[in-house]
Amino acid sequence: MNLNRKQYMASILFLIPAAAIFILFFYVPFLQSIYYSFTDWNGIGKPRFIGWANYAHIWKDPHMTDGLWNSLKMAAFGLVVQNPLALLAAVLLNRRFRTRAFIRTAFYLPVIISLVVASVVWGQMLQYDGLINEVMVRIGLESITEDWLGNVRTSFPAIILLTQWQAIGYCAIIYLAGLQAIPQEMYEAADIEGARGWSLFRYITLPMLMPAVTIVLFLTVVGSLKLFDLPYILTNGGPGTSSYTLFLAVYNAAFKDNNYGYATAGGIVLAIFIVIVSVVQLSATRRKEVEL
Amino acid sequence: MNGSRRASFGTEIALLFVSLLFLLPVLYLATMSFKEPRIFYKPLELPDRLYLDYYKEALGTEFFRSLLNSLLVTAGGLALTIFVASMAGYVLARRKERVFQLFFYLFMSGMIIPTVGSLIPLFKLATFLHLINTRTLLVLLYTAGFIPFASFLYSAFTKSIPRELEESANIDGCGSLRMFWVIIFPLLLPATGTFILTNVYGVWNDFLTPLIFLNSPEKMTLMPMIVQFMFNKQSINFGPVFAISVLAMLPLLLMFVLTQKHMLRGLVMGSVKG
């Protein structure tokens, strides 16, 4: 009895450091942000309660609305293009061949490179006199050269493509991990039953891979909503508001305009989107997992 | 996996081609950092000799100071997380009482709640605690951010350790704290390895947190330093920016090449446990 009580106290002692850091630097600011989002706080004066005014203004602010719209477009693109490609890459990289180690490294390399370094090099490549256009000219595609990041129509699509370069490898590695966890016997059994090619994929690989699919879809959508570094460094949201993301709009409202209350409201809207997406998506794919 | 099928030759060639496209920006970055100004803005011309002036200029800047800062906050953030999350994760796996379950859900909610809205209150809190513009703050913030994932990971790994070990240690009169660090923590090493190898890149490459919470050049980490360097010198030339980018990338690139196998294994383990 005495020992149990001692162990109980020890357990609480073990939990305290993590709990203290987490509550102080995660939960307290999170709860405060809800309060600030209803005020006109500018960082210096006293916050004044202004009800839903900040939230109402978000929908009239093109930085915020275009930012949100861009993030949603990027998430949709990620779901439709990036995930199937990553899955295809993972299936192929799971095969045996001589240069496999090299190719896997190449695919994963963009993931470990920072978005800052990626921005530096892609920024140069996408310039009007940069590598991309130069190659276009050499192969006779002069008519479609463009100042890719300086044009309203192309700036955000260029940023989307750039994120694909990073994200495909990341998603492919998670899928690869999922593929390697599938017991080989299942394929052998299906083989005896006469299943081939596509039906192997449809009835064994894909169902067994659902947990990985859940994680990848989640990362794709949340990653799109949280995008900040690339537009901040490459275009600062421009030209106009064409390459804004909601995160960048929130950052600028807070740290450029000192509009803290308003920025926090933007942050809360973004947070709500992320939570909705997470809950809807996790429950939808989890249900698929259970069906198996 | 040895049981997996062989790829056809055509598939291999196609994959090689695509992987070269993936490598292109990295190769381009490296090439650019050695191109003398005469050919710098001619994208298709390759350097005919190693031009090292950009590197000299890059190393003459705040590079080493920033490198040290990045090392400090990265090592500090990961170490503090490992210290607090291993203990917490262990307890969350072992205790069934309601208080502990409550904390489990509190931590796990951190995986879904985004920190975007919290940046400004956090800024105010840090100012209040006199932690603004300190590397300590970054370490604490990274730790707070990692606690949900890390304690979940440790809790999952703890479940594979037999309880009898602890019971016999307790009967032998070993105190809980000593028992944890001497017996349990070493057994949790795979979790620690997985955590480090999958998260070190995120901290090293982080741009937003230092951008917001650090303002003096003496404290600045590598990534915001590169961006400031670029925006300050934009009109002159990009050579040194490329050189710094290569140097900032190099340590983790090296680490990646050396630990790649373990990282992939860690991801597989993580996905199975999760």
Coordinates of C-alpha atoms in Angstrom, one line a residue:
Chain A
M1 CA 0.0 0.0 0.0
N2 CA 2.7 2.3 1.0
L3 CA 4.7 1.4 -2.1
N4 CA 1.7 2.0 -4.3
R5 CA 1.1 5.5 -2.9
K6 CA 4.8 6.3 -3.4
Q7 CA 4.6 5.1 -7.0
Y8 CA 1.5 7.2 -7.6
M9 CA 3.3 10.3 -6.4
A10 CA 6.3 9.4 -8.5
S11 CA 4.1 9.1 -11.5
I12 CA 2.7 12.6 -11.0
L13 CA 6.2 13.8 -10.5
F14 CA 7.1 12.3 -13.9
L15 CA 4.2 14.0 -15.6
I16 CA 4.8 17.5 -14.2
P17 CA 7.6 18.7 -16.4
A18 CA 5.9 17.8 -19.7
A19 CA 2.5 19.0 -18.4
A20 CA 3.9 22.4 -17.2
I21 CA 5.7 23.2 -20.5
F22 CA 2.7 22.0 -22.6
I23 CA 0.1 23.9 -20.6
L24 CA 2.1 27.1 -20.3
F25 CA 3.4 27.3 -23.9
F26 CA 0.6 25.5 -25.7
Y27 CA -2.7 25.6 -23.9
V28 CA -2.6 29.0 -22.2
P29 CA -1.8 30.9 -25.5
F30 CA -4.4 28.9 -27.3
L31 CA -7.1 29.9 -24.8
Q32 CA -5.9 33.5 -24.7
S33 CA -6.1 33.7 -28.5
I34 CA -9.8 33.0 -28.3
Y35 CA -10.3 36.0 -26.1
Y36 CA -8.0 38.3 -28.1
S37 CA -9.9 37.5 -31.3
F38 CA -12.9 39.4 -30.0
T39 CA -10.9 42.5 -29.2
D40 CA -9.3 45.4 -31.1
W41 CA -6.0 44.8 -29.4
N42 CA -3.0 46.3 -31.1
G43 CA -0.3 45.0 -28.8
I44 CA 0.2 48.2 -26.8
G45 CA -3.1 49.6 -25.6
K46 CA -5.7 47.9 -23.6
P47 CA -7.7 45.3 -25.5
R48 CA -11.3 46.5 -26.1
F49 CA -14.1 43.9 -26.6
I50 CA -15.6 44.4 -30.0
G51 CA -17.7 41.2 -30.4
W52 CA -17.7 39.5 -33.8
A53 CA -16.3 42.5 -35.7
N54 CA -12.9 40.9 -36.5
Y55 CA -14.6 37.8 -37.8
A56 CA -17.0 39.8 -39.9
H57 CA -14.1 41.7 -41.4
I58 CA -12.1 38.6 -42.5
W59 CA -14.7 37.8 -45.2
K60 CA -14.3 41.3 -46.7
D61 CA -10.5 41.2 -46.7
P62 CA -9.0 40.0 -50.0
H63 CA -5.7 39.0 -48.3
M64 CA -7.6 36.6 -46.0
T65 CA -10.2 35.3 -48.5
D66 CA -7.7 34.9 -51.4
G67 CA -5.3 33.3 -48.9
L68 CA -8.0 30.8 -47.8
W69 CA -9.1 30.1 -51.3
N70 CA -5.5 29.5 -52.4
S71 CA -4.9 27.1 -49.5
L72 CA -8.0 25.1 -50.4
K73 CA -7.0 25.0 -54.1
M74 CA -3.6 23.6 -53.0
A75 CA -5.2 21.0 -50.8
A76 CA -7.5 19.9 -53.6
F77 CA -4.5 19.7 -56.0
G78 CA -2.6 17.7 -53.3
L79 CA -5.5 15.2 -52.9
V80 CA -6.0 14.7 -56.6
V81 CA -2.5 14.8 -58.0
Q82 CA 0.1 14.5 -55.3
N83 CA -1.4 11.5 -53.5
P84 CA -1.9 9.2 -56.5
L85 CA 1.6 10.0 -57.7
A86 CA 3.1 9.4 -54.3
L87 CA 1.3 6.1 -54.1
L88 CA 2.5 5.1 -57.6
A89 CA 6.0 6.1 -56.7
A90 CA 5.8 4.0 -53.5
V91 CA 4.5 0.9 -55.3
L92 CA 7.3 1.2 -57.8
L93 CA 10.0 2.0 -55.2
N94 CA 8.9 -1.1 -53.4
R95 CA 10.0 -3.3 -56.3
R96 CA 13.5 -4.7 -56.4
F97 CA 16.0 -3.1 -58.8
R98 CA 19.7 -2.1 -58.8
T99 CA 19.4 1.6 -58.5
R100 CA 16.7 1.6 -55.9
A101 CA 18.7 3.0 -53.0
F102 CA 19.8 5.9 -55.1
I103 CA 16.3 6.7 -56.4
R104 CA 14.8 6.5 -53.0
T105 CA 17.4 9.0 -51.7
A106 CA 16.7 11.3 -54.6
F107 CA 12.9 11.2 -53.9
Y108 CA 13.4 11.9 -50.2
L109 CA 16.1 14.6 -50.5
P110 CA 13.7 17.5 -51.1
V111 CA 11.9 16.6 -47.9
I112 CA 15.0 17.2 -45.7
I113 CA 15.9 20.4 -47.4
S114 CA 14.4 23.4 -45.8
L115 CA 11.7 25.5 -47.5
V116 CA 14.1 28.5 -47.1
V117 CA 16.8 26.8 -49.2
A118 CA 14.2 25.5 -51.6
S119 CA 12.8 29.0 -52.0
V120 CA 16.3 30.4 -52.7
V121 CA 17.0 27.9 -55.5
W122 CA 13.5 27.7 -57.0
G123 CA 13.2 31.5 -56.9
Q124 CA 16.3 31.7 -59.2
M125 CA 15.1 28.9 -61.4
L126 CA 11.7 30.6 -61.9
Q127 CA 13.0 34.1 -62.7
Y128 CA 12.4 35.5 -66.2
D129 CA 16.1 34.8 -67.2
G130 CA 16.2 31.7 -65.0
L131 CA 16.9 28.1 -65.8
I132 CA 13.3 27.0 -66.5
N133 CA 12.8 29.7 -69.2
E134 CA 16.2 29.2 -70.6
V135 CA 15.5 25.5 -71.1
M136 CA 12.1 26.4 -72.7
V137 CA 13.8 28.7 -75.2
R138 CA 16.4 26.0 -76.1
I139 CA 13.7 23.4 -76.8
G140 CA 11.6 25.8 -78.9
L141 CA 8.9 26.7 -76.4
E142 CA 9.8 30.4 -76.4
S143 CA 6.2 31.4 -76.6
I144 CA 5.3 30.1 -73.1
T145 CA 8.2 31.7 -71.2
E146 CA 7.0 33.7 -68.3
D147 CA 8.0 35.7 -65.2
W148 CA 6.5 32.8 -63.3
L149 CA 6.5 34.3 -59.8
G150 CA 5.7 37.9 -61.0
N151 CA 2.5 37.1 -62.9
V152 CA -0.9 37.0 -61.3
R153 CA -2.0 33.9 -63.2
T154 CA 1.2 31.8 -62.6
S155 CA 2.5 32.8 -59.2
F156 CA 0.4 30.5 -57.0
P157 CA 0.4 27.6 -59.4
A158 CA 4.2 27.9 -59.4
I159 CA 4.2 27.7 -55.6
I160 CA 1.8 24.7 -55.7
L161 CA 4.2 22.8 -58.1
L162 CA 7.1 23.7 -55.8
T163 CA 5.3 22.2 -52.8
Q164 CA 4.7 19.0 -54.9
W165 CA 8.4 18.6 -55.3
Q166 CA 8.7 18.5 -51.6
A167 CA 5.5 16.7 -50.6
I168 CA 5.6 13.8 -53.1
G169 CA 8.7 12.2 -51.6
Y170 CA 7.4 12.6 -48.1
C171 CA 4.0 11.0 -48.9
A172 CA 5.8 8.3 -50.9
I173 CA 8.0 7.3 -47.9
I174 CA 4.9 7.0 -45.7
Y175 CA 3.2 4.8 -48.3
L176 CA 6.4 2.8 -48.6
A177 CA 6.5 2.2 -44.9
G178 CA 2.8 1.1 -45.1
L179 CA 3.5 -1.2 -48.0
Q180 CA 6.4 -2.9 -46.2
A181 CA 4.1 -3.6 -43.3
I182 CA 1.8 -5.7 -45.4
P183 CA 2.4 -9.4 -44.8
Q184 CA 3.7 -11.1 -47.9
E185 CA 1.5 -14.2 -47.2
M186 CA -1.6 -12.2 -48.2
Y187 CA -0.2 -11.8 -51.7
E188 CA 0.7 -15.4 -51.9
A189 CA -2.8 -16.5 -50.8
A190 CA -4.4 -14.1 -53.3
D191 CA -2.0 -15.4 -56.0
I192 CA -3.3 -18.9 -55.4
E193 CA -6.9 -17.7 -55.6
G194 CA -5.9 -16.3 -59.1
A195 CA -5.9 -12.6 -58.3
R196 CA -3.6 -10.6 -60.6
G197 CA -2.3 -7.1 -61.1
W198 CA -5.0 -4.5 -60.5
S199 CA -7.2 -6.7 -58.4
L200 CA -4.2 -7.5 -56.1
F201 CA -3.8 -3.7 -55.7
R202 CA -7.6 -3.1 -55.3
Y203 CA -8.4 -5.9 -52.8
I204 CA -5.1 -6.2 -50.8
T205 CA -2.7 -3.3 -51.2
L206 CA -5.2 -0.5 -51.0
P207 CA -7.2 -1.8 -48.0
M208 CA -4.1 -2.7 -46.1
L209 CA -2.7 0.7 -46.8
M210 CA -5.7 2.7 -45.4
P211 CA -3.9 3.7 -42.2
A212 CA -1.1 5.3 -44.3
V213 CA -3.7 6.9 -46.6
T214 CA -5.3 8.4 -43.5
I215 CA -2.0 10.0 -42.4
V216 CA -1.0 11.2 -45.9
L217 CA -4.4 12.8 -46.7
F218 CA -4.3 14.5 -43.3
L219 CA -0.8 15.8 -43.8
T220 CA -1.6 17.0 -47.3
V221 CA -4.6 19.1 -46.3
V222 CA -3.1 20.5 -43.1
G223 CA 0.2 21.2 -44.8
S224 CA -1.7 23.2 -47.5
L225 CA -3.6 25.2 -44.9
K226 CA -0.5 26.0 -42.9
L227 CA 1.8 27.0 -45.8
F228 CA 3.8 30.1 -45.0
D229 CA 7.5 30.0 -45.8
L230 CA 7.3 29.7 -49.6
P231 CA 5.0 32.6 -50.4
Y232 CA 6.6 34.7 -47.7
I233 CA 10.0 34.4 -49.2
L234 CA 9.2 34.0 -52.9
T235 CA 6.4 36.5 -53.6
N236 CA 5.2 37.9 -50.2
G237 CA 1.7 37.0 -51.4
G238 CA 2.0 39.0 -54.6
P239 CA 1.5 40.2 -57.2
G240 CA -1.6 41.7 -55.7
T241 CA -3.1 39.0 -53.4
S242 CA -2.6 36.2 -56.0
S243 CA -0.2 34.1 -54.0
Y244 CA -1.4 34.8 -50.4
T245 CA -2.1 32.0 -48.0
L246 CA -4.3 32.5 -45.0
F247 CA -1.3 31.9 -42.8
L248 CA 0.7 34.7 -44.6
A249 CA -2.3 37.0 -44.3
V250 CA -2.5 36.3 -40.5
Y251 CA 1.3 36.9 -40.2
N252 CA 1.2 40.2 -42.0
A253 CA -1.9 41.4 -40.1
A254 CA -0.1 40.7 -36.8
F255 CA 3.6 41.5 -37.4
K256 CA 3.4 44.1 -40.2
D257 CA 0.2 46.0 -39.3
N258 CA 0.1 45.3 -35.5
N259 CA -3.5 44.4 -35.9
Y260 CA -3.2 41.7 -33.2
G261 CA -6.9 41.1 -32.4
Y262 CA -7.8 40.8 -36.0
A263 CA -4.8 38.6 -36.8
T264 CA -5.8 36.3 -33.9
A265 CA -9.3 36.0 -35.3
G266 CA -7.7 35.0 -38.7
G267 CA -5.7 32.4 -36.8
I268 CA -8.8 31.1 -35.1
V269 CA -10.6 30.8 -38.4
L270 CA -7.6 28.9 -39.8
A271 CA -7.5 26.7 -36.7
I272 CA -11.2 25.9 -37.1
F273 CA -10.7 24.9 -40.7
I274 CA -7.9 22.6 -39.7
V275 CA -9.9 21.0 -36.9
I276 CA -12.9 20.5 -39.1
V277 CA -10.8 19.0 -41.9
S278 CA -9.0 16.7 -39.4
V279 CA -12.1 15.5 -37.7
V280 CA -14.1 14.9 -40.9
Q281 CA -11.2 13.3 -42.7
L282 CA -10.0 11.2 -39.9
S283 CA -13.5 9.8 -39.1
A284 CA -14.1 9.2 -42.8
T285 CA -11.0 7.2 -43.5
R286 CA -11.1 5.5 -40.1
R287 CA -14.5 4.2 -41.1
K288 CA -13.0 2.8 -44.2
E289 CA -10.3 1.1 -42.1
V290 CA -12.9 -0.6 -39.9
E291 CA -14.8 -1.9 -42.9
L292 CA -11.9 -4.2 -43.7
Chain B
M1 CA 11.4 -6.5 -48.6
N2 CA 13.0 -9.4 -50.4
G3 CA 9.6 -10.9 -51.3
S4 CA 8.7 -7.9 -53.4
R5 CA 8.7 -8.2 -57.2
R6 CA 11.4 -7.0 -59.6
A7 CA 10.8 -3.8 -61.5
S8 CA 11.0 -4.0 -65.3
F9 CA 13.9 -2.3 -67.0
G10 CA 11.6 0.3 -68.4
T11 CA 10.2 1.2 -65.0
E12 CA 13.7 1.6 -63.7
I13 CA 14.7 4.0 -66.5
A14 CA 11.6 6.0 -66.0
L15 CA 12.2 6.2 -62.2
L16 CA 15.8 7.3 -62.8
F17 CA 14.6 10.0 -65.1
V18 CA 12.1 11.3 -62.6
S19 CA 14.6 11.1 -59.7
L20 CA 17.0 13.2 -61.7
L21 CA 14.2 15.8 -62.1
F22 CA 13.9 15.7 -58.3
L23 CA 17.6 16.1 -57.8
L24 CA 17.9 19.0 -60.3
P25 CA 17.2 21.9 -57.9
V26 CA 19.8 20.5 -55.5
L27 CA 22.4 20.0 -58.2
Y28 CA 21.6 23.5 -59.6
L29 CA 22.0 25.0 -56.1
A30 CA 25.4 23.4 -55.7
T31 CA 26.5 24.4 -59.2
M32 CA 25.4 28.0 -58.8
S33 CA 27.4 28.4 -55.6
F34 CA 30.6 27.8 -57.7
K35 CA 29.8 29.9 -60.7
E36 CA 31.8 33.1 -61.1
P37 CA 29.8 36.3 -61.7
R38 CA 30.6 36.3 -65.4
I39 CA 28.4 33.3 -66.0
F40 CA 26.1 33.5 -62.9
Y41 CA 23.1 34.7 -64.8
K42 CA 23.6 32.3 -67.7
P43 CA 21.6 29.3 -66.3
L44 CA 22.9 26.7 -68.7
E45 CA 26.6 27.5 -68.5
L46 CA 28.5 25.3 -66.1
P47 CA 31.5 26.5 -64.1
D48 CA 34.8 25.5 -65.7
R49 CA 36.7 25.9 -62.4
L50 CA 35.8 25.9 -58.8
Y51 CA 35.1 29.5 -57.9
L52 CA 35.2 29.8 -54.1
D53 CA 34.7 33.5 -53.5
Y54 CA 31.0 33.2 -52.6
Y55 CA 32.0 30.7 -49.9
K56 CA 34.7 33.1 -48.6
E57 CA 32.1 35.9 -48.4
A58 CA 29.5 33.6 -46.8
L59 CA 31.9 32.4 -44.2
G60 CA 32.9 36.0 -43.5
T61 CA 29.4 36.7 -42.3
E62 CA 27.4 35.7 -39.3
F63 CA 27.5 32.1 -40.6
F64 CA 29.3 30.4 -37.7
R65 CA 27.3 32.3 -35.1
S66 CA 24.0 31.2 -36.8
L67 CA 25.3 27.7 -37.2
L68 CA 26.0 27.5 -33.4
N69 CA 22.6 29.0 -32.6
S70 CA 20.9 26.4 -34.9
L71 CA 22.9 23.6 -33.2
L72 CA 22.0 24.9 -29.7
V73 CA 18.2 25.2 -30.3
T74 CA 18.0 22.0 -32.3
A75 CA 19.9 19.9 -29.7
G76 CA 18.2 21.7 -26.9
G77 CA 14.7 21.3 -28.2
L78 CA 15.1 17.6 -29.0
A79 CA 16.9 16.9 -25.7
L80 CA 14.3 18.6 -23.5
T81 CA 11.5 16.9 -25.4
I82 CA 13.2 13.5 -24.9
F83 CA 13.7 14.3 -21.2
V84 CA 10.1 15.3 -20.4
A85 CA 8.2 13.3 -23.0
S86 CA 9.9 9.9 -22.2
M87 CA 8.9 10.2 -18.5
A88 CA 5.4 11.5 -19.4
G89 CA 4.8 8.8 -22.1
Y90 CA 6.0 6.1 -19.7
V91 CA 3.5 7.2 -17.0
L92 CA 0.7 7.6 -19.5
A93 CA 1.2 4.0 -20.7
R94 CA 1.4 2.5 -17.2
R95 CA -1.2 4.3 -15.1
K96 CA -4.9 3.7 -15.6
E97 CA -6.2 6.3 -13.1
R98 CA -8.5 9.0 -14.4
V99 CA -6.0 12.0 -13.8
F100 CA -3.5 10.3 -16.1
Q101 CA -6.1 9.5 -18.8
L102 CA -7.1 13.2 -18.7
F103 CA -3.5 14.2 -19.3
F104 CA -3.3 11.7 -22.2
Y105 CA -6.2 13.4 -23.9
L106 CA -4.9 16.8 -23.1
F107 CA -1.6 16.0 -24.8
M108 CA -3.3 14.2 -27.8
S109 CA -5.5 17.2 -28.4
G110 CA -2.3 19.1 -29.2
M111 CA -2.0 17.0 -32.3
I112 CA -5.1 18.6 -33.8
I113 CA -5.2 22.1 -32.3
P114 CA -3.1 24.3 -34.6
T115 CA -0.8 26.9 -33.0
V116 CA -1.4 29.6 -35.7
G117 CA -3.8 31.6 -33.6
S118 CA -1.6 31.3 -30.5
L119 CA 1.4 33.1 -32.0
I120 CA 0.5 36.5 -30.7
P121 CA -0.5 35.6 -27.1
L122 CA 2.6 33.5 -27.1
F123 CA 4.6 36.6 -28.1
K124 CA 3.0 38.5 -25.2
L125 CA 3.6 35.6 -22.8
A126 CA 7.3 35.4 -23.8
T127 CA 7.7 39.1 -23.3
F128 CA 6.0 38.9 -19.8
L129 CA 8.4 36.0 -18.9
H130 CA 11.4 38.0 -20.2
L131 CA 12.1 35.1 -22.6
I132 CA 11.6 37.1 -25.8
N133 CA 14.7 37.0 -28.1
T134 CA 16.2 34.1 -26.2
R135 CA 17.3 30.7 -27.5
T136 CA 15.7 29.2 -24.3
L137 CA 12.3 30.3 -25.5
L138 CA 12.8 28.5 -28.8
V139 CA 13.9 25.3 -27.0
L140 CA 10.7 25.6 -24.8
L141 CA 8.4 26.2 -27.8
Y142 CA 9.8 23.3 -29.8
T143 CA 9.4 21.1 -26.7
A144 CA 5.8 22.2 -26.2
G145 CA 5.1 21.5 -29.9
F146 CA 6.7 18.1 -29.8
I147 CA 5.2 16.9 -26.5
P148 CA 2.0 15.4 -28.1
F149 CA 3.7 13.4 -30.7
A150 CA 6.7 12.4 -28.6
S151 CA 4.8 11.3 -25.5
F152 CA 2.5 9.3 -27.7
L153 CA 5.5 7.6 -29.3
Y154 CA 7.1 6.9 -25.9
S155 CA 3.8 5.6 -24.5
A156 CA 3.4 3.2 -27.4
F157 CA 6.9 1.9 -27.0
T158 CA 6.5 1.6 -23.2
K159 CA 3.7 -0.9 -23.7
S160 CA 6.2 -3.4 -25.3
I161 CA 8.3 -3.4 -22.1
P162 CA 7.3 -6.1 -19.6
R163 CA 6.0 -4.7 -16.2
E164 CA 7.9 -7.4 -14.3
L165 CA 11.1 -5.5 -14.8
E166 CA 9.8 -2.5 -12.9
E167 CA 8.2 -4.6 -10.2
S168 CA 11.4 -6.5 -9.4
A169 CA 13.4 -3.3 -9.4
N170 CA 11.0 -1.8 -7.0
I171 CA 11.2 -4.8 -4.7
D172 CA 14.9 -4.5 -4.8
G173 CA 14.5 -1.0 -3.4
C174 CA 15.2 0.9 -6.5
G175 CA 13.6 4.3 -6.4
S176 CA 11.2 5.3 -9.2
L177 CA 13.4 7.9 -10.7
R178 CA 16.5 5.7 -10.8
M179 CA 14.5 2.8 -12.0
F180 CA 13.2 4.9 -14.9
W181 CA 16.6 6.3 -16.0
V182 CA 18.6 3.2 -15.4
I183 CA 16.2 0.4 -16.6
I184 CA 13.4 1.8 -18.7
F185 CA 14.9 4.7 -20.6
P186 CA 17.7 2.6 -22.2
L187 CA 15.0 0.2 -23.4
L188 CA 13.1 3.1 -24.9
L189 CA 16.1 4.0 -27.1
P190 CA 14.4 2.9 -30.3
A191 CA 11.7 5.5 -29.6
T192 CA 14.3 8.1 -28.9
G193 CA 16.1 7.3 -32.2
T194 CA 12.8 7.4 -34.2
F195 CA 11.9 10.7 -32.7
I196 CA 15.3 12.3 -33.4
L197 CA 15.7 10.9 -36.9
T198 CA 12.2 12.0 -38.0
N199 CA 12.1 15.4 -36.3
V200 CA 15.6 16.9 -36.4
Y201 CA 15.0 18.2 -39.9
G202 CA 11.9 20.1 -38.9
V203 CA 13.7 22.0 -36.1
W204 CA 16.9 22.7 -38.1
N205 CA 14.9 24.0 -41.0
D206 CA 12.3 26.0 -39.0
F207 CA 12.0 29.5 -40.2
L208 CA 8.8 30.9 -38.7
T209 CA 9.6 30.5 -34.9
P210 CA 13.0 32.3 -34.9
L211 CA 11.6 34.8 -37.4
I212 CA 8.9 35.8 -34.8
F213 CA 10.6 35.3 -31.5
L214 CA 14.2 36.3 -32.1
N215 CA 15.3 39.7 -33.3
S216 CA 18.9 40.2 -32.5
P217 CA 21.5 38.9 -35.0
E218 CA 23.5 37.3 -32.2
K219 CA 20.7 34.9 -31.5
M220 CA 19.6 34.3 -35.1
T221 CA 19.5 30.7 -36.4
L222 CA 20.5 29.7 -39.9
M223 CA 17.2 29.8 -41.9
P224 CA 16.1 33.4 -41.0
M225 CA 19.7 34.4 -41.4
I226 CA 19.8 33.2 -45.0
V227 CA 16.6 35.1 -45.8
Q228 CA 17.9 38.3 -44.2
F229 CA 21.1 37.9 -46.0
M230 CA 19.2 37.5 -49.3
F231 CA 16.9 40.5 -48.8
N232 CA 19.8 42.7 -47.7
K233 CA 21.9 42.0 -50.7
Q234 CA 19.2 41.3 -53.3
S235 CA 20.4 43.9 -55.8
I236 CA 24.1 42.8 -55.7
N237 CA 24.3 39.1 -56.3
F238 CA 23.0 35.8 -55.2
G239 CA 26.2 33.9 -55.2
P240 CA 26.9 34.1 -51.4
V241 CA 23.2 33.3 -50.7
F242 CA 23.7 30.1 -52.6
A243 CA 26.9 29.3 -50.8
I244 CA 25.3 29.9 -47.4
S245 CA 22.3 27.7 -48.4
V246 CA 24.7 24.9 -49.3
L247 CA 26.6 25.2 -46.0
A248 CA 23.4 25.4 -44.0
M249 CA 22.1 22.3 -45.7
L250 CA 25.3 20.2 -45.5
P251 CA 25.2 19.0 -41.8
L252 CA 21.7 17.5 -42.1
L253 CA 22.5 16.2 -45.6
L254 CA 25.4 14.3 -44.1
M255 CA 23.3 13.0 -41.3
F256 CA 20.6 11.9 -43.7
V257 CA 23.0 9.9 -45.9
L258 CA 24.5 8.3 -42.8
T259 CA 21.2 7.4 -41.0
Q260 CA 18.8 7.0 -43.9
K261 CA 18.3 3.3 -43.3
H262 CA 17.5 3.8 -39.6
M263 CA 15.1 6.7 -40.5
L264 CA 13.1 4.5 -42.9
R265 CA 13.0 1.7 -40.3
G266 CA 11.9 4.2 -37.7
L267 CA 9.1 5.4 -40.0
V268 CA 7.9 1.8 -40.5
M269 CA 8.0 1.2 -36.8
G270 CA 6.2 4.4 -36.1
S271 CA 3.5 3.6 -38.6
V272 CA 3.0 0.1 -37.2
K273 CA 2.9 1.3 -33.6
G274 CA 0.7 4.3 -34.4

